[in-house]
Amino acid sequence: NSVKFADKSFTEIMCHAAGAHFLNPHIRSIIDIGGQDSKAILLDDNGKVKNFVMNDKCAAGTGRFLEVMARAMEVSLDEFGTMSIKSKNPSKISSLCTVFAESEVISLIAKGEQRQDIIAGIHESIASRISSMVGRVGIKEPVMI
């Protein structure tokens, strides 16, 4: 009984909100792109969760998605950003599912598309997915990522 709240439980979403509010009480939105899931969280003026959406059913839009794509392309994750910036014509990655997106990437490689364009397309795919999540929950500035 030395810890007052030892018998209570807190969700990851609640902890994100509390941490963001502690670091900056003005934060109203949180975007978290993790290894296994992604979240968009809207906070009220007191730092409490007003609304949130979470992508936890598939790896698309997560760090794991990037790892799978890097492996499929035989490129290290460290090189992804540098290569993506060099893109002049990002490839279109339309699959939301990691398995299908991996097949799509392999097909683009086989067609001879530039690796930097494929990687830029992967980044745009993730950005689009996160943007859609944020659109569903709403966003209010300032935002913590």
Short mmCIF file of C-alpha atoms in Angstrom, two decimals:
data_model
loop_
_atom_site.label_atom_id
_atom_site.label_comp_id
_atom_site.label_asym_id
_atom_site.label_seq_id
_atom_site.Cartn_x
_atom_site.Cartn_y
_atom_site.Cartn_z
CA ASN A 1 0.00 0.00 0.00
CA SER A 2 2.93 2.37 -0.37
CA VAL A 3 1.73 3.45 -3.83
CA LYS A 4 -1.63 5.24 -3.60
CA PHE A 5 -2.85 4.25 -7.06
CA ALA A 6 -1.51 0.66 -7.11
CA ASP A 7 -5.03 -0.77 -7.38
CA LYS A 8 -6.00 1.44 -10.35
CA SER A 9 -5.39 0.86 -14.02
CA PHE A 10 -4.75 3.40 -16.75
CA THR A 11 -4.98 2.88 -20.49
CA GLU A 12 -2.15 3.75 -22.83
CA ILE A 13 -4.37 6.50 -24.28
CA MET A 14 -4.90 8.03 -20.83
CA CYS A 15 -1.16 7.88 -20.15
CA HIS A 16 -0.39 9.62 -23.46
CA ALA A 17 -2.83 12.38 -22.52
CA ALA A 18 -1.45 12.78 -19.00
CA GLY A 19 2.14 12.82 -20.25
CA ALA A 20 1.46 15.33 -23.01
CA HIS A 21 -0.47 17.58 -20.61
CA PHE A 22 2.35 17.34 -18.06
CA LEU A 23 4.98 18.31 -20.65
CA ASN A 24 2.88 21.06 -22.22
CA PRO A 25 -0.59 21.91 -20.83
CA HIS A 26 -1.49 23.63 -24.12
CA ILE A 27 -1.31 20.41 -26.20
CA ARG A 28 -4.71 19.56 -27.71
CA SER A 29 -3.83 16.72 -30.11
CA ILE A 30 -1.42 13.80 -30.02
CA ILE A 31 -0.27 11.69 -32.97
CA ASP A 32 1.62 8.53 -32.01
CA ILE A 33 3.10 6.30 -34.68
CA GLY A 34 4.45 3.32 -32.80
CA GLY A 35 6.00 0.03 -33.71
CA GLN A 36 2.76 -1.95 -33.54
CA ASP A 37 -0.04 0.63 -33.71
CA SER A 38 -0.83 4.26 -34.46
CA LYS A 39 -3.05 6.66 -32.54
CA ALA A 40 -4.61 10.08 -32.92
CA ILE A 41 -5.86 11.57 -29.66
CA LEU A 42 -7.85 14.76 -29.10
CA LEU A 43 -7.58 16.40 -25.67
CA ASP A 44 -9.83 18.88 -23.88
CA ASP A 45 -8.57 22.05 -22.16
CA ASN A 46 -7.81 20.04 -19.01
CA GLY A 47 -5.69 17.43 -20.82
CA LYS A 48 -8.38 14.75 -20.67
CA VAL A 49 -9.16 12.52 -23.66
CA LYS A 50 -12.08 13.88 -25.70
CA ASN A 51 -11.78 11.42 -28.57
CA PHE A 52 -9.28 9.02 -30.10
CA VAL A 53 -8.80 6.56 -32.92
CA MET A 54 -6.33 3.75 -32.99
CA ASN A 55 -5.03 1.48 -35.71
CA ASP A 56 -4.23 -1.69 -33.81
CA LYS A 57 -5.66 -4.35 -36.11
CA CYS A 58 -2.96 -4.26 -38.77
CA ALA A 59 0.58 -2.97 -39.05
CA ALA A 60 -0.08 -0.48 -41.87
CA GLY A 61 0.99 2.99 -40.77
CA THR A 62 3.39 1.76 -38.09
CA GLY A 63 7.07 1.22 -37.52
CA ARG A 64 6.56 -2.47 -38.21
CA PHE A 65 5.16 -1.56 -41.65
CA LEU A 66 8.37 0.36 -42.39
CA GLU A 67 10.50 -2.57 -41.24
CA VAL A 68 8.64 -4.97 -43.55
CA MET A 69 8.95 -2.57 -46.50
CA ALA A 70 12.67 -2.01 -45.85
CA ARG A 71 13.27 -5.76 -45.74
CA ALA A 72 11.32 -6.26 -48.99
CA MET A 73 13.44 -3.59 -50.65
CA GLU A 74 16.70 -4.80 -49.12
CA VAL A 75 17.38 -1.30 -47.82
CA SER A 76 18.19 -0.39 -44.22
CA LEU A 77 15.74 1.77 -42.31
CA ASP A 78 18.58 4.24 -41.78
CA GLU A 79 18.65 4.86 -45.54
CA PHE A 80 14.89 5.29 -45.96
CA GLY A 81 14.70 9.02 -45.20
CA THR A 82 17.71 9.97 -47.28
CA MET A 83 16.52 7.95 -50.27
CA SER A 84 12.94 9.23 -50.00
CA ILE A 85 14.06 12.87 -50.15
CA LYS A 86 15.76 12.17 -53.50
CA SER A 87 12.47 11.09 -55.09
CA LYS A 88 11.21 13.04 -58.08
CA ASN A 89 8.13 10.91 -58.72
CA PRO A 90 6.79 9.00 -55.67
CA SER A 91 5.27 5.63 -56.50
CA LYS A 92 1.64 5.01 -55.63
CA ILE A 93 1.23 2.39 -52.90
CA SER A 94 -2.50 1.77 -52.73
CA SER A 95 -2.69 -1.28 -50.46
CA LEU A 96 -3.49 -0.60 -46.82
CA CYS A 97 -2.60 -4.13 -45.74
CA THR A 98 1.09 -4.73 -45.02
CA VAL A 99 1.12 -8.08 -46.82
CA PHE A 100 -0.50 -6.64 -49.96
CA ALA A 101 1.66 -3.50 -49.82
CA GLU A 102 4.76 -5.70 -49.64
CA SER A 103 3.62 -7.53 -52.80
CA GLU A 104 2.94 -4.17 -54.44
CA VAL A 105 6.46 -2.96 -53.57
CA ILE A 106 8.03 -6.15 -54.95
CA SER A 107 6.04 -5.64 -58.19
CA LEU A 108 7.23 -2.02 -58.44
CA ILE A 109 10.84 -3.16 -58.01
CA ALA A 110 10.32 -5.80 -60.73
CA LYS A 111 8.93 -3.09 -63.05
CA GLY A 112 12.14 -1.13 -62.58
CA GLU A 113 10.76 1.80 -60.60
CA GLN A 114 13.39 3.82 -58.79
CA ARG A 115 13.90 2.72 -55.19
CA GLN A 116 13.76 6.29 -53.90
CA ASP A 117 10.37 6.73 -55.62
CA ILE A 118 9.04 3.53 -54.04
CA ILE A 119 10.27 4.60 -50.60
CA ALA A 120 8.71 8.05 -51.03
CA GLY A 121 5.48 6.28 -51.97
CA ILE A 122 5.69 4.19 -48.80
CA HIS A 123 6.11 7.37 -46.74
CA GLU A 124 3.18 9.02 -48.51
CA SER A 125 1.08 5.91 -47.86
CA ILE A 126 1.77 6.14 -44.12
CA ALA A 127 1.12 9.89 -44.10
CA SER A 128 -2.19 9.35 -45.88
CA ARG A 129 -3.23 6.67 -43.39
CA ILE A 130 -2.35 8.87 -40.40
CA SER A 131 -4.07 11.86 -42.01
CA SER A 132 -7.24 9.79 -42.36
CA MET A 133 -7.09 8.81 -38.68
CA VAL A 134 -6.56 12.42 -37.63
CA GLY A 135 -9.51 13.45 -39.81
CA ARG A 136 -11.78 10.99 -38.02
CA VAL A 137 -10.84 12.17 -34.54
CA GLY A 138 -10.45 15.86 -35.38
CA ILE A 139 -7.36 17.87 -34.68
CA LYS A 140 -6.72 20.95 -32.64
CA GLU A 141 -3.40 22.72 -32.32
CA PRO A 142 -0.92 22.54 -30.78
CA VAL A 143 -0.09 18.96 -31.74
CA MET A 144 2.42 16.65 -30.08
CA ILE A 145 3.93 13.90 -32.20
#
